[in-house]
Amino acid sequence: MKFSVIIPCYNRTDVLFECLSSVAAQTLKDFEVILVDDGSTDQPLAILQKFRDQFRFKFCRLDVNKGGAYARNAGIKEASGDYVAFLDSDDVWLPEKLEVVSSYISRSARPKETLFFTQTFIIRDGEPTRIRPDTGLRNGEKVLDYLFCKEGLIQTSTIVIARTLALETMFDTRIRFHNDYLFCVRVERTKAEFAMIQRPLSEWRCGDRNDRISLSSRVVDNQELFYELAGVNLSDRAKRAYYATHIIPRLGGWSKIPYLLLSLVTNSIGTHKFLKVIVRTYLPTYFSKYVAKRFQ
């Protein structure tokens, strides 16, 4: 069983060495690395070449920045492994990541029709704050209900999927945010299963990024496009939860409080998520950052 590790990279040479070091440290060695340079102005290839004696790799360079979805699709097309494993350039894996996932794949009844994902350590300001998600999907549960209403998580750097299924699915390049959500929707439409491995095997770096403000603007401006692309996979309950947790914190305004209360009483979001949105949206920034950590 061979893995193709797909790493999109855009101006992240400051963290890329640590990311690649975590791949080089894998206890299972049958893998290739596909680094997709998404139009960077720095030199990720120079970092990658430092590992030329530690693993096989391919380097793909895009002439202009096209976003993570396009870069991951380019990596999928270049992959030769039986399974592809995604890793963001600012995240890291634990050494046993591929070995543990390989064991689960070997025991799966439908490995080629399953998206495997693991728990992850949430890292903020260099410190682990929580392990997520707590649980996987229930039988028959829609993936967006799981992600938005149950505070589930399928973080991109935890996903492993058969190359054939990845080629059938691909990432949606029509929108430059929430690609992980929409990828899961596309997988769901193939009738594939979602299998969570109850073990944290990666570290998801959630620190402040320079692009967070522009991302917030894109999320608000393109919410209708997201609804359209999600289609029937976005239930009314999940749509309420999405608006409450992704749009209201970016819009603010006390007029949104009734909608938050509606989301709570209709069980679209739980008490924990309701309080977290209130804290992050309506408390002063200097205070909310401290308190929000208590609600991870």
PDB file of N, CA and C in Angstrom, residues 14-93:
ATOM      1  N   ASP A  14       8.564  29.602   5.779  1.00  0.00           N
ATOM      2  CA  ASP A  14       8.878  29.769   7.195  1.00  0.00           C
ATOM      3  C   ASP A  14       8.453  28.565   8.028  1.00  0.00           C
ATOM      4  N   VAL A  15       7.467  27.801   7.542  1.00  0.00           N
ATOM      5  CA  VAL A  15       6.977  26.651   8.302  1.00  0.00           C
ATOM      6  C   VAL A  15       7.135  25.337   7.535  1.00  0.00           C
ATOM      7  N   LEU A  16       7.520  25.409   6.272  1.00  0.00           N
ATOM      8  CA  LEU A  16       7.545  24.220   5.420  1.00  0.00           C
ATOM      9  C   LEU A  16       8.546  23.177   5.897  1.00  0.00           C
ATOM     10  N   PHE A  17       9.696  23.602   6.410  1.00  0.00           N
ATOM     11  CA  PHE A  17      10.702  22.637   6.850  1.00  0.00           C
ATOM     12  C   PHE A  17      10.151  21.749   7.963  1.00  0.00           C
ATOM     13  N   GLU A  18       9.443  22.339   8.919  1.00  0.00           N
ATOM     14  CA  GLU A  18       8.870  21.552  10.012  1.00  0.00           C
ATOM     15  C   GLU A  18       7.816  20.585   9.489  1.00  0.00           C
ATOM     16  N   CYS A  19       7.015  21.045   8.546  1.00  0.00           N
ATOM     17  CA  CYS A  19       5.999  20.187   7.934  1.00  0.00           C
ATOM     18  C   CYS A  19       6.643  18.976   7.263  1.00  0.00           C
ATOM     19  N   LEU A  20       7.639  19.221   6.415  1.00  0.00           N
ATOM     20  CA  LEU A  20       8.306  18.134   5.697  1.00  0.00           C
ATOM     21  C   LEU A  20       9.087  17.229   6.644  1.00  0.00           C
ATOM     22  N   SER A  21       9.612  17.784   7.716  1.00  0.00           N
ATOM     23  CA  SER A  21      10.320  16.964   8.701  1.00  0.00           C
ATOM     24  C   SER A  21       9.385  15.953   9.338  1.00  0.00           C
ATOM     25  N   SER A  22       8.131  16.355   9.561  1.00  0.00           N
ATOM     26  CA  SER A  22       7.163  15.428  10.154  1.00  0.00           C
ATOM     27  C   SER A  22       6.817  14.301   9.192  1.00  0.00           C
ATOM     28  N   VAL A  23       6.882  14.574   7.896  1.00  0.00           N
ATOM     29  CA  VAL A  23       6.657  13.523   6.900  1.00  0.00           C
ATOM     30  C   VAL A  23       7.862  12.594   6.841  1.00  0.00           C
ATOM     31  N   ALA A  24       9.055  13.163   6.861  1.00  0.00           N
ATOM     32  CA  ALA A  24      10.276  12.350   6.825  1.00  0.00           C
ATOM     33  C   ALA A  24      10.371  11.427   8.029  1.00  0.00           C
ATOM     34  N   ALA A  25       9.743  11.807   9.141  1.00  0.00           N
ATOM     35  CA  ALA A  25       9.814  11.020  10.376  1.00  0.00           C
ATOM     36  C   ALA A  25       8.789   9.892  10.429  1.00  0.00           C
ATOM     37  N   GLN A  26       8.011   9.700   9.371  1.00  0.00           N
ATOM     38  CA  GLN A  26       6.978   8.665   9.388  1.00  0.00           C
ATOM     39  C   GLN A  26       7.577   7.276   9.575  1.00  0.00           C
ATOM     40  N   THR A  27       6.925   6.474  10.412  1.00  0.00           N
ATOM     41  CA  THR A  27       7.392   5.106  10.645  1.00  0.00           C
ATOM     42  C   THR A  27       7.095   4.207   9.450  1.00  0.00           C
ATOM     43  N   LEU A  28       6.063   4.535   8.680  1.00  0.00           N
ATOM     44  CA  LEU A  28       5.788   3.824   7.430  1.00  0.00           C
ATOM     45  C   LEU A  28       6.459   4.611   6.307  1.00  0.00           C
ATOM     46  N   LYS A  29       7.261   3.937   5.508  1.00  0.00           N
ATOM     47  CA  LYS A  29       8.118   4.640   4.548  1.00  0.00           C
ATOM     48  C   LYS A  29       7.663   4.540   3.091  1.00  0.00           C
ATOM     49  N   ASP A  30       6.596   3.794   2.819  1.00  0.00           N
ATOM     50  CA  ASP A  30       6.181   3.625   1.423  1.00  0.00           C
ATOM     51  C   ASP A  30       5.268   4.781   1.008  1.00  0.00           C
ATOM     52  N   PHE A  31       5.873   5.902   0.691  1.00  0.00           N
ATOM     53  CA  PHE A  31       5.104   7.067   0.273  1.00  0.00           C
ATOM     54  C   PHE A  31       5.948   7.950  -0.636  1.00  0.00           C
ATOM     55  N   GLU A  32       5.259   8.802  -1.360  1.00  0.00           N
ATOM     56  CA  GLU A  32       5.885   9.871  -2.132  1.00  0.00           C
ATOM     57  C   GLU A  32       5.300  11.193  -1.659  1.00  0.00           C
ATOM     58  N   VAL A  33       6.056  12.256  -1.794  1.00  0.00           N
ATOM     59  CA  VAL A  33       5.570  13.594  -1.462  1.00  0.00           C
ATOM     60  C   VAL A  33       5.375  14.375  -2.754  1.00  0.00           C
ATOM     61  N   ILE A  34       4.221  15.002  -2.880  1.00  0.00           N
ATOM     62  CA  ILE A  34       3.951  15.881  -4.018  1.00  0.00           C
ATOM     63  C   ILE A  34       3.740  17.286  -3.461  1.00  0.00           C
ATOM     64  N   LEU A  35       4.734  18.137  -3.650  1.00  0.00           N
ATOM     65  CA  LEU A  35       4.645  19.519  -3.188  1.00  0.00           C
ATOM     66  C   LEU A  35       4.182  20.392  -4.350  1.00  0.00           C
ATOM     67  N   VAL A  36       3.061  21.056  -4.164  1.00  0.00           N
ATOM     68  CA  VAL A  36       2.503  21.916  -5.208  1.00  0.00           C
ATOM     69  C   VAL A  36       2.718  23.371  -4.800  1.00  0.00           C
ATOM     70  N   ASP A  37       3.604  24.041  -5.513  1.00  0.00           N
ATOM     71  CA  ASP A  37       3.882  25.455  -5.271  1.00  0.00           C
ATOM     72  C   ASP A  37       2.816  26.284  -5.980  1.00  0.00           C
ATOM     73  N   ASP A  38       1.953  26.903  -5.186  1.00  0.00           N
ATOM     74  CA  ASP A  38       0.802  27.618  -5.733  1.00  0.00           C
ATOM     75  C   ASP A  38       1.162  29.069  -6.062  1.00  0.00           C
ATOM     76  N   GLY A  39       2.190  29.235  -6.915  1.00  0.00           N
ATOM     77  CA  GLY A  39       2.579  30.573  -7.352  1.00  0.00           C
ATOM     78  C   GLY A  39       3.306  31.377  -6.302  1.00  0.00           C
ATOM     79  N   SER A  40       4.111  30.717  -5.469  1.00  0.00           N
ATOM     80  CA  SER A  40       4.826  31.411  -4.392  1.00  0.00           C
ATOM     81  C   SER A  40       5.862  32.386  -4.941  1.00  0.00           C
ATOM     82  N   THR A  41       6.172  33.394  -4.120  1.00  0.00           N
ATOM     83  CA  THR A  41       7.265  34.309  -4.448  1.00  0.00           C
ATOM     84  C   THR A  41       8.527  33.958  -3.670  1.00  0.00           C
ATOM     85  N   ASP A  42       8.438  32.981  -2.767  1.00  0.00           N
ATOM     86  CA  ASP A  42       9.634  32.486  -2.080  1.00  0.00           C
ATOM     87  C   ASP A  42      10.110  31.209  -2.781  1.00  0.00           C
ATOM     88  N   GLN A  43      10.935  30.406  -2.143  1.00  0.00           N
ATOM     89  CA  GLN A  43      11.573  29.268  -2.815  1.00  0.00           C
ATOM     90  C   GLN A  43      11.304  27.952  -2.074  1.00  0.00           C
ATOM     91  N   PRO A  44      10.084  27.396  -2.171  1.00  0.00           N
ATOM     92  CA  PRO A  44       9.800  26.136  -1.478  1.00  0.00           C
ATOM     93  C   PRO A  44      10.615  24.962  -1.998  1.00  0.00           C
ATOM     94  N   LEU A  45      11.010  24.992  -3.276  1.00  0.00           N
ATOM     95  CA  LEU A  45      11.791  23.882  -3.828  1.00  0.00           C
ATOM     96  C   LEU A  45      13.119  23.732  -3.094  1.00  0.00           C
ATOM     97  N   ALA A  46      13.719  24.825  -2.686  1.00  0.00           N
ATOM     98  CA  ALA A  46      14.989  24.759  -1.959  1.00  0.00           C
ATOM     99  C   ALA A  46      14.819  24.032  -0.632  1.00  0.00           C
ATOM    100  N   ILE A  47      13.673  24.222   0.021  1.00  0.00           N
ATOM    101  CA  ILE A  47      13.385  23.509   1.270  1.00  0.00           C
ATOM    102  C   ILE A  47      13.164  22.032   0.976  1.00  0.00           C
ATOM    103  N   LEU A  48      12.392  21.736  -0.058  1.00  0.00           N
ATOM    104  CA  LEU A  48      12.084  20.351  -0.412  1.00  0.00           C
ATOM    105  C   LEU A  48      13.345  19.566  -0.740  1.00  0.00           C
ATOM    106  N   GLN A  49      14.273  20.166  -1.432  1.00  0.00           N
ATOM    107  CA  GLN A  49      15.484  19.455  -1.851  1.00  0.00           C
ATOM    108  C   GLN A  49      16.364  19.032  -0.679  1.00  0.00           C
ATOM    109  N   LYS A  50      16.171  19.628   0.469  1.00  0.00           N
ATOM    110  CA  LYS A  50      16.916  19.212   1.654  1.00  0.00           C
ATOM    111  C   LYS A  50      16.532  17.800   2.093  1.00  0.00           C
ATOM    112  N   PHE A  51      15.398  17.314   1.591  1.00  0.00           N
ATOM    113  CA  PHE A  51      14.897  15.992   1.981  1.00  0.00           C
ATOM    114  C   PHE A  51      15.077  14.962   0.869  1.00  0.00           C
ATOM    115  N   ARG A  52      15.893  15.275  -0.137  1.00  0.00           N
ATOM    116  CA  ARG A  52      15.993  14.389  -1.301  1.00  0.00           C
ATOM    117  C   ARG A  52      16.526  13.008  -0.954  1.00  0.00           C
ATOM    118  N   ASP A  53      17.259  12.878   0.148  1.00  0.00           N
ATOM    119  CA  ASP A  53      17.778  11.570   0.552  1.00  0.00           C
ATOM    120  C   ASP A  53      16.855  10.854   1.531  1.00  0.00           C
ATOM    121  N   GLN A  54      15.711  11.474   1.866  1.00  0.00           N
ATOM    122  CA  GLN A  54      14.835  10.898   2.888  1.00  0.00           C
ATOM    123  C   GLN A  54      13.517  10.365   2.333  1.00  0.00           C
ATOM    124  N   PHE A  55      13.062  10.898   1.220  1.00  0.00           N
ATOM    125  CA  PHE A  55      11.843  10.360   0.603  1.00  0.00           C
ATOM    126  C   PHE A  55      11.775  10.782  -0.862  1.00  0.00           C
ATOM    127  N   ARG A  56      10.963  10.038  -1.620  1.00  0.00           N
ATOM    128  CA  ARG A  56      10.727  10.378  -3.021  1.00  0.00           C
ATOM    129  C   ARG A  56       9.786  11.582  -3.083  1.00  0.00           C
ATOM    130  N   PHE A  57      10.018  12.446  -4.045  1.00  0.00           N
ATOM    131  CA  PHE A  57       9.120  13.587  -4.158  1.00  0.00           C
ATOM    132  C   PHE A  57       8.974  14.048  -5.599  1.00  0.00           C
ATOM    133  N   LYS A  58       7.858  14.736  -5.829  1.00  0.00           N
ATOM    134  CA  LYS A  58       7.601  15.441  -7.080  1.00  0.00           C
ATOM    135  C   LYS A  58       7.317  16.894  -6.723  1.00  0.00           C
ATOM    136  N   PHE A  59       7.757  17.791  -7.578  1.00  0.00           N
ATOM    137  CA  PHE A  59       7.529  19.216  -7.356  1.00  0.00           C
ATOM    138  C   PHE A  59       6.730  19.773  -8.522  1.00  0.00           C
ATOM    139  N   CYS A  60       5.583  20.374  -8.216  1.00  0.00           N
ATOM    140  CA  CYS A  60       4.736  20.976  -9.241  1.00  0.00           C
ATOM    141  C   CYS A  60       4.636  22.471  -8.964  1.00  0.00           C
ATOM    142  N   ARG A  61       4.899  23.272  -9.953  1.00  0.00           N
ATOM    143  CA  ARG A  61       4.800  24.719  -9.770  1.00  0.00           C
ATOM    144  C   ARG A  61       3.697  25.283 -10.652  1.00  0.00           C
ATOM    145  N   LEU A  62       2.781  26.039 -10.025  1.00  0.00           N
ATOM    146  CA  LEU A  62       1.749  26.765 -10.748  1.00  0.00           C
ATOM    147  C   LEU A  62       2.248  28.185 -10.993  1.00  0.00           C
ATOM    148  N   ASP A  63       2.009  28.695 -12.178  1.00  0.00           N
ATOM    149  CA  ASP A  63       2.547  30.006 -12.553  1.00  0.00           C
ATOM    150  C   ASP A  63       1.948  31.141 -11.736  1.00  0.00           C
ATOM    151  N   VAL A  64       0.674  31.012 -11.381  1.00  0.00           N
ATOM    152  CA  VAL A  64       0.012  32.044 -10.580  1.00  0.00           C
ATOM    153  C   VAL A  64      -0.732  31.369  -9.434  1.00  0.00           C
ATOM    154  N   ASN A  65      -0.983  32.128  -8.391  1.00  0.00           N
ATOM    155  CA  ASN A  65      -1.711  31.606  -7.240  1.00  0.00           C
ATOM    156  C   ASN A  65      -3.172  31.353  -7.608  1.00  0.00           C
ATOM    157  N   LYS A  66      -3.604  30.087  -7.445  1.00  0.00           N
ATOM    158  CA  LYS A  66      -4.969  29.714  -7.812  1.00  0.00           C
ATOM    159  C   LYS A  66      -5.764  29.169  -6.636  1.00  0.00           C
ATOM    160  N   GLY A  67      -5.143  29.090  -5.466  1.00  0.00           N
ATOM    161  CA  GLY A  67      -5.871  28.635  -4.291  1.00  0.00           C
ATOM    162  C   GLY A  67      -5.635  27.169  -3.978  1.00  0.00           C
ATOM    163  N   GLY A  68      -5.946  26.815  -2.723  1.00  0.00           N
ATOM    164  CA  GLY A  68      -5.677  25.470  -2.240  1.00  0.00           C
ATOM    165  C   GLY A  68      -6.400  24.377  -2.998  1.00  0.00           C
ATOM    166  N   ALA A  69      -7.643  24.638  -3.421  1.00  0.00           N
ATOM    167  CA  ALA A  69      -8.411  23.618  -4.141  1.00  0.00           C
ATOM    168  C   ALA A  69      -7.730  23.247  -5.449  1.00  0.00           C
ATOM    169  N   TYR A  70      -7.339  24.249  -6.213  1.00  0.00           N
ATOM    170  CA  TYR A  70      -6.666  24.001  -7.495  1.00  0.00           C
ATOM    171  C   TYR A  70      -5.341  23.276  -7.269  1.00  0.00           C
ATOM    172  N   ALA A  71      -4.588  23.708  -6.249  1.00  0.00           N
ATOM    173  CA  ALA A  71      -3.289  23.092  -5.972  1.00  0.00           C
ATOM    174  C   ALA A  71      -3.443  21.632  -5.557  1.00  0.00           C
ATOM    175  N   ARG A  72      -4.430  21.341  -4.723  1.00  0.00           N
ATOM    176  CA  ARG A  72      -4.637  19.943  -4.309  1.00  0.00           C
ATOM    177  C   ARG A  72      -5.069  19.087  -5.497  1.00  0.00           C
ATOM    178  N   ASN A  73      -5.897  19.635  -6.366  1.00  0.00           N
ATOM    179  CA  ASN A  73      -6.291  18.891  -7.569  1.00  0.00           C
ATOM    180  C   ASN A  73      -5.081  18.577  -8.441  1.00  0.00           C
ATOM    181  N   ALA A  74      -4.165  19.541  -8.560  1.00  0.00           N
ATOM    182  CA  ALA A  74      -2.943  19.296  -9.334  1.00  0.00           C
ATOM    183  C   ALA A  74      -2.142  18.165  -8.710  1.00  0.00           C
ATOM    184  N   GLY A  75      -2.104  18.130  -7.383  1.00  0.00           N
ATOM    185  CA  GLY A  75      -1.398  17.054  -6.697  1.00  0.00           C
ATOM    186  C   GLY A  75      -2.055  15.704  -6.896  1.00  0.00           C
ATOM    187  N   ILE A  76      -3.383  15.680  -6.852  1.00  0.00           N
ATOM    188  CA  ILE A  76      -4.114  14.426  -7.069  1.00  0.00           C
ATOM    189  C   ILE A  76      -3.799  13.853  -8.450  1.00  0.00           C
ATOM    190  N   LYS A  77      -3.754  14.721  -9.451  1.00  0.00           N
ATOM    191  CA  LYS A  77      -3.479  14.269 -10.818  1.00  0.00           C
ATOM    192  C   LYS A  77      -2.066  13.702 -10.956  1.00  0.00           C
ATOM    193  N   GLU A  78      -1.135  14.188 -10.150  1.00  0.00           N
ATOM    194  CA  GLU A  78       0.250  13.714 -10.209  1.00  0.00           C
ATOM    195  C   GLU A  78       0.486  12.471  -9.367  1.00  0.00           C
ATOM    196  N   ALA A  79      -0.451  12.144  -8.492  1.00  0.00           N
ATOM    197  CA  ALA A  79      -0.249  11.064  -7.525  1.00  0.00           C
ATOM    198  C   ALA A  79      -0.173   9.703  -8.203  1.00  0.00           C
ATOM    199  N   SER A  80       0.680   8.846  -7.657  1.00  0.00           N
ATOM    200  CA  SER A  80       0.785   7.470  -8.147  1.00  0.00           C
ATOM    201  C   SER A  80       0.481   6.456  -7.054  1.00  0.00           C
ATOM    202  N   GLY A  81       0.229   6.924  -5.837  1.00  0.00           N
ATOM    203  CA  GLY A  81      -0.047   6.019  -4.729  1.00  0.00           C
ATOM    204  C   GLY A  81      -1.441   5.432  -4.784  1.00  0.00           C
ATOM    205  N   ASP A  82      -1.655   4.393  -3.987  1.00  0.00           N
ATOM    206  CA  ASP A  82      -2.993   3.810  -3.874  1.00  0.00           C
ATOM    207  C   ASP A  82      -3.934   4.758  -3.134  1.00  0.00           C
ATOM    208  N   TYR A  83      -3.373   5.497  -2.184  1.00  0.00           N
ATOM    209  CA  TYR A  83      -4.149   6.434  -1.376  1.00  0.00           C
ATOM    210  C   TYR A  83      -3.435   7.778  -1.343  1.00  0.00           C
ATOM    211  N   VAL A  84      -4.224   8.857  -1.283  1.00  0.00           N
ATOM    212  CA  VAL A  84      -3.644  10.188  -1.139  1.00  0.00           C
ATOM    213  C   VAL A  84      -3.935  10.689   0.270  1.00  0.00           C
ATOM    214  N   ALA A  85      -2.956  11.357   0.832  1.00  0.00           N
ATOM    215  CA  ALA A  85      -3.072  11.939   2.166  1.00  0.00           C
ATOM    216  C   ALA A  85      -2.744  13.419   2.050  1.00  0.00           C
ATOM    217  N   PHE A  86      -3.647  14.262   2.508  1.00  0.00           N
ATOM    218  CA  PHE A  86      -3.448  15.702   2.387  1.00  0.00           C
ATOM    219  C   PHE A  86      -2.760  16.251   3.635  1.00  0.00           C
ATOM    220  N   LEU A  87      -1.890  17.219   3.413  1.00  0.00           N
ATOM    221  CA  LEU A  87      -1.195  17.876   4.523  1.00  0.00           C
ATOM    222  C   LEU A  87      -0.972  19.333   4.150  1.00  0.00           C
ATOM    223  N   ASP A  88      -1.484  20.251   4.969  1.00  0.00           N
ATOM    224  CA  ASP A  88      -1.243  21.673   4.732  1.00  0.00           C
ATOM    225  C   ASP A  88       0.166  22.032   5.178  1.00  0.00           C
ATOM    226  N   SER A  89       0.755  23.008   4.517  1.00  0.00           N
ATOM    227  CA  SER A  89       2.171  23.309   4.729  1.00  0.00           C
ATOM    228  C   SER A  89       2.473  23.894   6.097  1.00  0.00           C
ATOM    229  N   ASP A  90       1.454  24.356   6.832  1.00  0.00           N
ATOM    230  CA  ASP A  90       1.688  24.879   8.174  1.00  0.00           C
ATOM    231  C   ASP A  90       1.242  23.909   9.262  1.00  0.00           C
ATOM    232  N   ASP A  91       0.885  22.682   8.892  1.00  0.00           N
ATOM    233  CA  ASP A  91       0.530  21.642   9.854  1.00  0.00           C
ATOM    234  C   ASP A  91       1.619  20.577   9.894  1.00  0.00           C
ATOM    235  N   VAL A  92       1.551  19.695  10.891  1.00  0.00           N
ATOM    236  CA  VAL A  92       2.511  18.589  10.980  1.00  0.00           C
ATOM    237  C   VAL A  92       1.775  17.312  11.357  1.00  0.00           C
ATOM    238  N   TRP A  93       2.373  16.189  11.012  1.00  0.00           N
ATOM    239  CA  TRP A  93       1.871  14.872  11.395  1.00  0.00           C
ATOM    240  C   TRP A  93       2.686  14.303  12.542  1.00  0.00           C
TER     241      TRP A  93
END
